PDB file of C-alpha atoms in Angstrom:
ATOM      1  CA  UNK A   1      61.000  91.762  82.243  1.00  0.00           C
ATOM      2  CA  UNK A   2      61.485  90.756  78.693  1.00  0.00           C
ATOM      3  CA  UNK A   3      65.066  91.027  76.921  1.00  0.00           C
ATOM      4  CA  UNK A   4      65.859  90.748  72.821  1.00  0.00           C
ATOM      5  CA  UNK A   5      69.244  89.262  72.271  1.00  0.00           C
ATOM      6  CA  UNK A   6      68.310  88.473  68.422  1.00  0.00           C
ATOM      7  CA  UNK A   7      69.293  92.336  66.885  1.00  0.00           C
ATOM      8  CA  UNK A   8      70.252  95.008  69.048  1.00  0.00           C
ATOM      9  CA  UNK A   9      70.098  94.064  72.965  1.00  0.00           C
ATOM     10  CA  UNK A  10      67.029  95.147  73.727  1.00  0.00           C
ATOM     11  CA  UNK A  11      64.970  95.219  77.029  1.00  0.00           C
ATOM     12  CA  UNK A  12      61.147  95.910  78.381  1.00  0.00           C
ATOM     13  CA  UNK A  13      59.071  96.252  81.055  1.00  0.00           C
ATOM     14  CA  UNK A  14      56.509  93.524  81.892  1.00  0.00           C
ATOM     15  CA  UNK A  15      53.991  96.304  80.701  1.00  0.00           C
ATOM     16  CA  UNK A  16      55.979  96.461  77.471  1.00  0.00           C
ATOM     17  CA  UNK A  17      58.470  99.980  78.156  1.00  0.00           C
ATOM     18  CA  UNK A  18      61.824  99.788  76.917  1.00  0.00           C
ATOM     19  CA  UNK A  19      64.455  99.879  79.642  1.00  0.00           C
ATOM     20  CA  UNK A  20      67.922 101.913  78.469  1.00  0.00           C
ATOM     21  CA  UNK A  21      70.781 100.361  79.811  1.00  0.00           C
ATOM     22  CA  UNK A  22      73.283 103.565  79.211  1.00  0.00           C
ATOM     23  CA  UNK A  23      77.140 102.166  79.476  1.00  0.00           C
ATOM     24  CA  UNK A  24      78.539  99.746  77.074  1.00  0.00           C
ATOM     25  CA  UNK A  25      80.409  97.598  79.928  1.00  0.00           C
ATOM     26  CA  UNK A  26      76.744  96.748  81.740  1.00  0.00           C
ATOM     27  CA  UNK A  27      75.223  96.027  78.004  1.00  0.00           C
ATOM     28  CA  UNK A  28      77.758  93.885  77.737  1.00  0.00           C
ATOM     29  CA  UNK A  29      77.180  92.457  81.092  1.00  0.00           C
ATOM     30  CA  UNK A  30      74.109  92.161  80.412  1.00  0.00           C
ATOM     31  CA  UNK A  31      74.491  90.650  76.572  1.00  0.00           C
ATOM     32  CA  UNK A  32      76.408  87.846  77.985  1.00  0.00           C
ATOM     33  CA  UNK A  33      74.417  86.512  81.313  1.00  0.00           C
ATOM     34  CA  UNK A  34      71.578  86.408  78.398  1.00  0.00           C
ATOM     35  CA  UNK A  35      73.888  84.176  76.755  1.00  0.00           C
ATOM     36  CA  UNK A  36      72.342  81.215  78.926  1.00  0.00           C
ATOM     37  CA  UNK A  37      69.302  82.186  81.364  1.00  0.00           C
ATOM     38  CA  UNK A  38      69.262  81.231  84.508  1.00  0.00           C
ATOM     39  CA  UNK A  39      72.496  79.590  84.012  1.00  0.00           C
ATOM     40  CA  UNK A  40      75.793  80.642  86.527  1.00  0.00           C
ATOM     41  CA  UNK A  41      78.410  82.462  83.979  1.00  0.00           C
ATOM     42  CA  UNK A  42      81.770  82.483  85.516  1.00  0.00           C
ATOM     43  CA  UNK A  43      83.067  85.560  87.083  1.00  0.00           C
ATOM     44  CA  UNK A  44      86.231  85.083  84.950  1.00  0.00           C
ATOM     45  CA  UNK A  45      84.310  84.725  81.875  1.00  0.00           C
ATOM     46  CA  UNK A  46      82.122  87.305  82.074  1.00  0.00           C
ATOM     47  CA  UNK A  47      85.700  89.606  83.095  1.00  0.00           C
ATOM     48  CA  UNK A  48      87.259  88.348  79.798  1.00  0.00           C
ATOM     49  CA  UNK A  49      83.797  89.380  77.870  1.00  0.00           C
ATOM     50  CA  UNK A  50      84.035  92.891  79.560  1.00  0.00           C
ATOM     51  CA  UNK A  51      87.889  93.796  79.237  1.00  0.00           C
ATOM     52  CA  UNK A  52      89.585  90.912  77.285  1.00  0.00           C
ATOM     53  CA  UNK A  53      93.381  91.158  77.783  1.00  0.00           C
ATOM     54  CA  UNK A  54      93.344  94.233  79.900  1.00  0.00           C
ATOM     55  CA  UNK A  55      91.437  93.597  82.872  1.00  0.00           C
ATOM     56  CA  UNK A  56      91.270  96.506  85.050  1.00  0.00           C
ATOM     57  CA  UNK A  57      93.725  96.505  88.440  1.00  0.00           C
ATOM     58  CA  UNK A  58      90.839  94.934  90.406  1.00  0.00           C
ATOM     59  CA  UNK A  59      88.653  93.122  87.960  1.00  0.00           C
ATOM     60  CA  UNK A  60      86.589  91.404  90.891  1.00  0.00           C
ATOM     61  CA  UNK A  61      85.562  94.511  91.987  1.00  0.00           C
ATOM     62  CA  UNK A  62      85.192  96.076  89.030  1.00  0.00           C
ATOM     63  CA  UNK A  63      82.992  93.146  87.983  1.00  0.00           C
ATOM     64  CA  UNK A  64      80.894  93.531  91.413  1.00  0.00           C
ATOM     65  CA  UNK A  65      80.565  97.534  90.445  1.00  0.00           C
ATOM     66  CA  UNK A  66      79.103  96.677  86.819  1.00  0.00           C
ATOM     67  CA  UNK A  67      76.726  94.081  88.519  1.00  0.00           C
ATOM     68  CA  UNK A  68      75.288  96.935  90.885  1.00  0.00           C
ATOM     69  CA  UNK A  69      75.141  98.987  88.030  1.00  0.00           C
ATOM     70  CA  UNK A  70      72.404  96.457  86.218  1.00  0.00           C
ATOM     71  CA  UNK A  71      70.939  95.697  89.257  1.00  0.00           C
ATOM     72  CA  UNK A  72      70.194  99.517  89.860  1.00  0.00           C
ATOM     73  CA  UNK A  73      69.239  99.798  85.855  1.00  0.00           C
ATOM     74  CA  UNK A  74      66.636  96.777  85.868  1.00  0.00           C
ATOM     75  CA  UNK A  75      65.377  98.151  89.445  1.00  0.00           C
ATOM     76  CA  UNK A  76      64.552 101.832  88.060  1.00  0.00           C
ATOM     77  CA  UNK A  77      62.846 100.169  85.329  1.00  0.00           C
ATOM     78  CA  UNK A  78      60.900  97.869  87.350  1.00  0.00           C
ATOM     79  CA  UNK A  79      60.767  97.664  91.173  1.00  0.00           C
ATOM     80  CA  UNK A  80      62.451  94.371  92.562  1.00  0.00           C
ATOM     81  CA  UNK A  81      64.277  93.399  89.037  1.00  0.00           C
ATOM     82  CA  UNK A  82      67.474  93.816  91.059  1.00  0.00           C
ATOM     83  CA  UNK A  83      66.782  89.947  92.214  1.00  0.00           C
ATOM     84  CA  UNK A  84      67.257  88.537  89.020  1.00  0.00           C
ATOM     85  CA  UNK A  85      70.797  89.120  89.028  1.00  0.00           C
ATOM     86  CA  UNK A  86      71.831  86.112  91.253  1.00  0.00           C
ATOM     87  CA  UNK A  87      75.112  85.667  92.689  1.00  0.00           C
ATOM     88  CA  UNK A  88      75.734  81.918  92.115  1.00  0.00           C
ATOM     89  CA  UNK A  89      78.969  80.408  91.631  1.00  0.00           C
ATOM     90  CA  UNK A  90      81.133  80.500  90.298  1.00  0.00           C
ATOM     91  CA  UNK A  91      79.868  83.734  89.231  1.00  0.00           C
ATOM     92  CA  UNK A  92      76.146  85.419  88.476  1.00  0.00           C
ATOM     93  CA  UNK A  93      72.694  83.931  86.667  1.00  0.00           C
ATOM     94  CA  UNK A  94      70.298  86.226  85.267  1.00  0.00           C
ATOM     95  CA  UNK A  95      67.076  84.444  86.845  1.00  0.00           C
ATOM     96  CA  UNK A  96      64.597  84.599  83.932  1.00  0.00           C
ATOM     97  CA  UNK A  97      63.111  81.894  81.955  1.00  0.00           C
ATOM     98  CA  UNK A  98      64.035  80.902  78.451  1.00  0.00           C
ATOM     99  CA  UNK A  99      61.051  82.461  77.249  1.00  0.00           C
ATOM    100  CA  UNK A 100      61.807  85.626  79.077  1.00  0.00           C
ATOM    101  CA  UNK A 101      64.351  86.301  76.160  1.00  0.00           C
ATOM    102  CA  UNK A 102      63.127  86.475  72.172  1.00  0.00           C
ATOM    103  CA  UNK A 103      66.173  83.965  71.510  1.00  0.00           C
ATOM    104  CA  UNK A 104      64.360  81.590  73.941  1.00  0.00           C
ATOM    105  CA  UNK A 105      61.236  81.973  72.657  1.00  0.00           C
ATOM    106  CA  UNK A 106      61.946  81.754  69.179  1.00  0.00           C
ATOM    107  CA  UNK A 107      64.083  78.253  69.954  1.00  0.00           C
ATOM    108  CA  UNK A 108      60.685  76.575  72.089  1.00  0.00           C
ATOM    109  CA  UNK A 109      58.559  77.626  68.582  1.00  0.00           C
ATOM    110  CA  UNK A 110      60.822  75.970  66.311  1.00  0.00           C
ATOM    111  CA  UNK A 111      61.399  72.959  68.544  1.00  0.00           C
ATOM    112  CA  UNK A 112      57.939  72.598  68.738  1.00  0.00           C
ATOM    113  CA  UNK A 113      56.711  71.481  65.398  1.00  0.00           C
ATOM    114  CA  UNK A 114      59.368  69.039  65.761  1.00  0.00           C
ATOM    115  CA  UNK A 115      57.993  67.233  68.940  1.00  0.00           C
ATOM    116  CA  UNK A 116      54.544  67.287  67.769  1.00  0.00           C
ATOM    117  CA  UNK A 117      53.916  64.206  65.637  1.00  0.00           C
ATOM    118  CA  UNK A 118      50.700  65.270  64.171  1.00  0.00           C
ATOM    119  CA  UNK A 119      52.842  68.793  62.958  1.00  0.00           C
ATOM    120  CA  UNK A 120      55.772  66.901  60.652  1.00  0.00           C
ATOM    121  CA  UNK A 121      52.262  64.856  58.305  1.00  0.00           C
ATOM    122  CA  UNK A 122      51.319  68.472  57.663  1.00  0.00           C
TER     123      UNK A 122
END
């Protein structure tokens, strides 16, 4: 799967079809484990991204319902993309590679020029 964080949150297929992630709450979910691939996000961060001061009664569970949510999203879209929302603690990792997401990709292209010698006497 391939995910745009740089405009509106977007997200495709490996063959290229956009994925529509319906409910705000799981955009947002989403939105923020894209924040840092691969990378554990606190479950109370990513509570305070989804409800700020008013957490709901049960915000670990409510947290764990928005996960499933995702997980059933990215599976519909593509068969077995319910594994690359991790449970790691202290919270989850979406398991993609920086380049996975535009942000990432667009970061490696301007670092490269940068690291390549030959690239800066041009």
């Amino acid at each position: 799967m391939r995910f745009g964080v740089l405009g509106p949150l977007s997200v495709w297929t490996d063959d290229g079809t956009p994925v529509h992630v319906p409910e705000a709450k799981v955009r947002t979910l989403l939105a923020v484990l894209l924040t840092d691939p691969g990378r554990p996000v606190s479950a109370d961060r990513l509570i305070d991204a989804l409800w700020g001061d008013a957490p709901p009664r049960n915000p670990s569970g409510t947290l764990q319902a928005r996960i499933s949510q995702l997980r059933t999203v990215l599976d519909g879209a593509e068969p077995g993309a319910r594994r690359l929302i991790a449970l790691r603690p202290p919270g989850y990792a979406l398991d993609v590679a920086p380049d996975a997401v535009d942000a990432g990709r667009f970061a490696a292209l301007r670092a490269r020029p940068a690291a390549d010698p030959l690239a800066r006497k041009r």
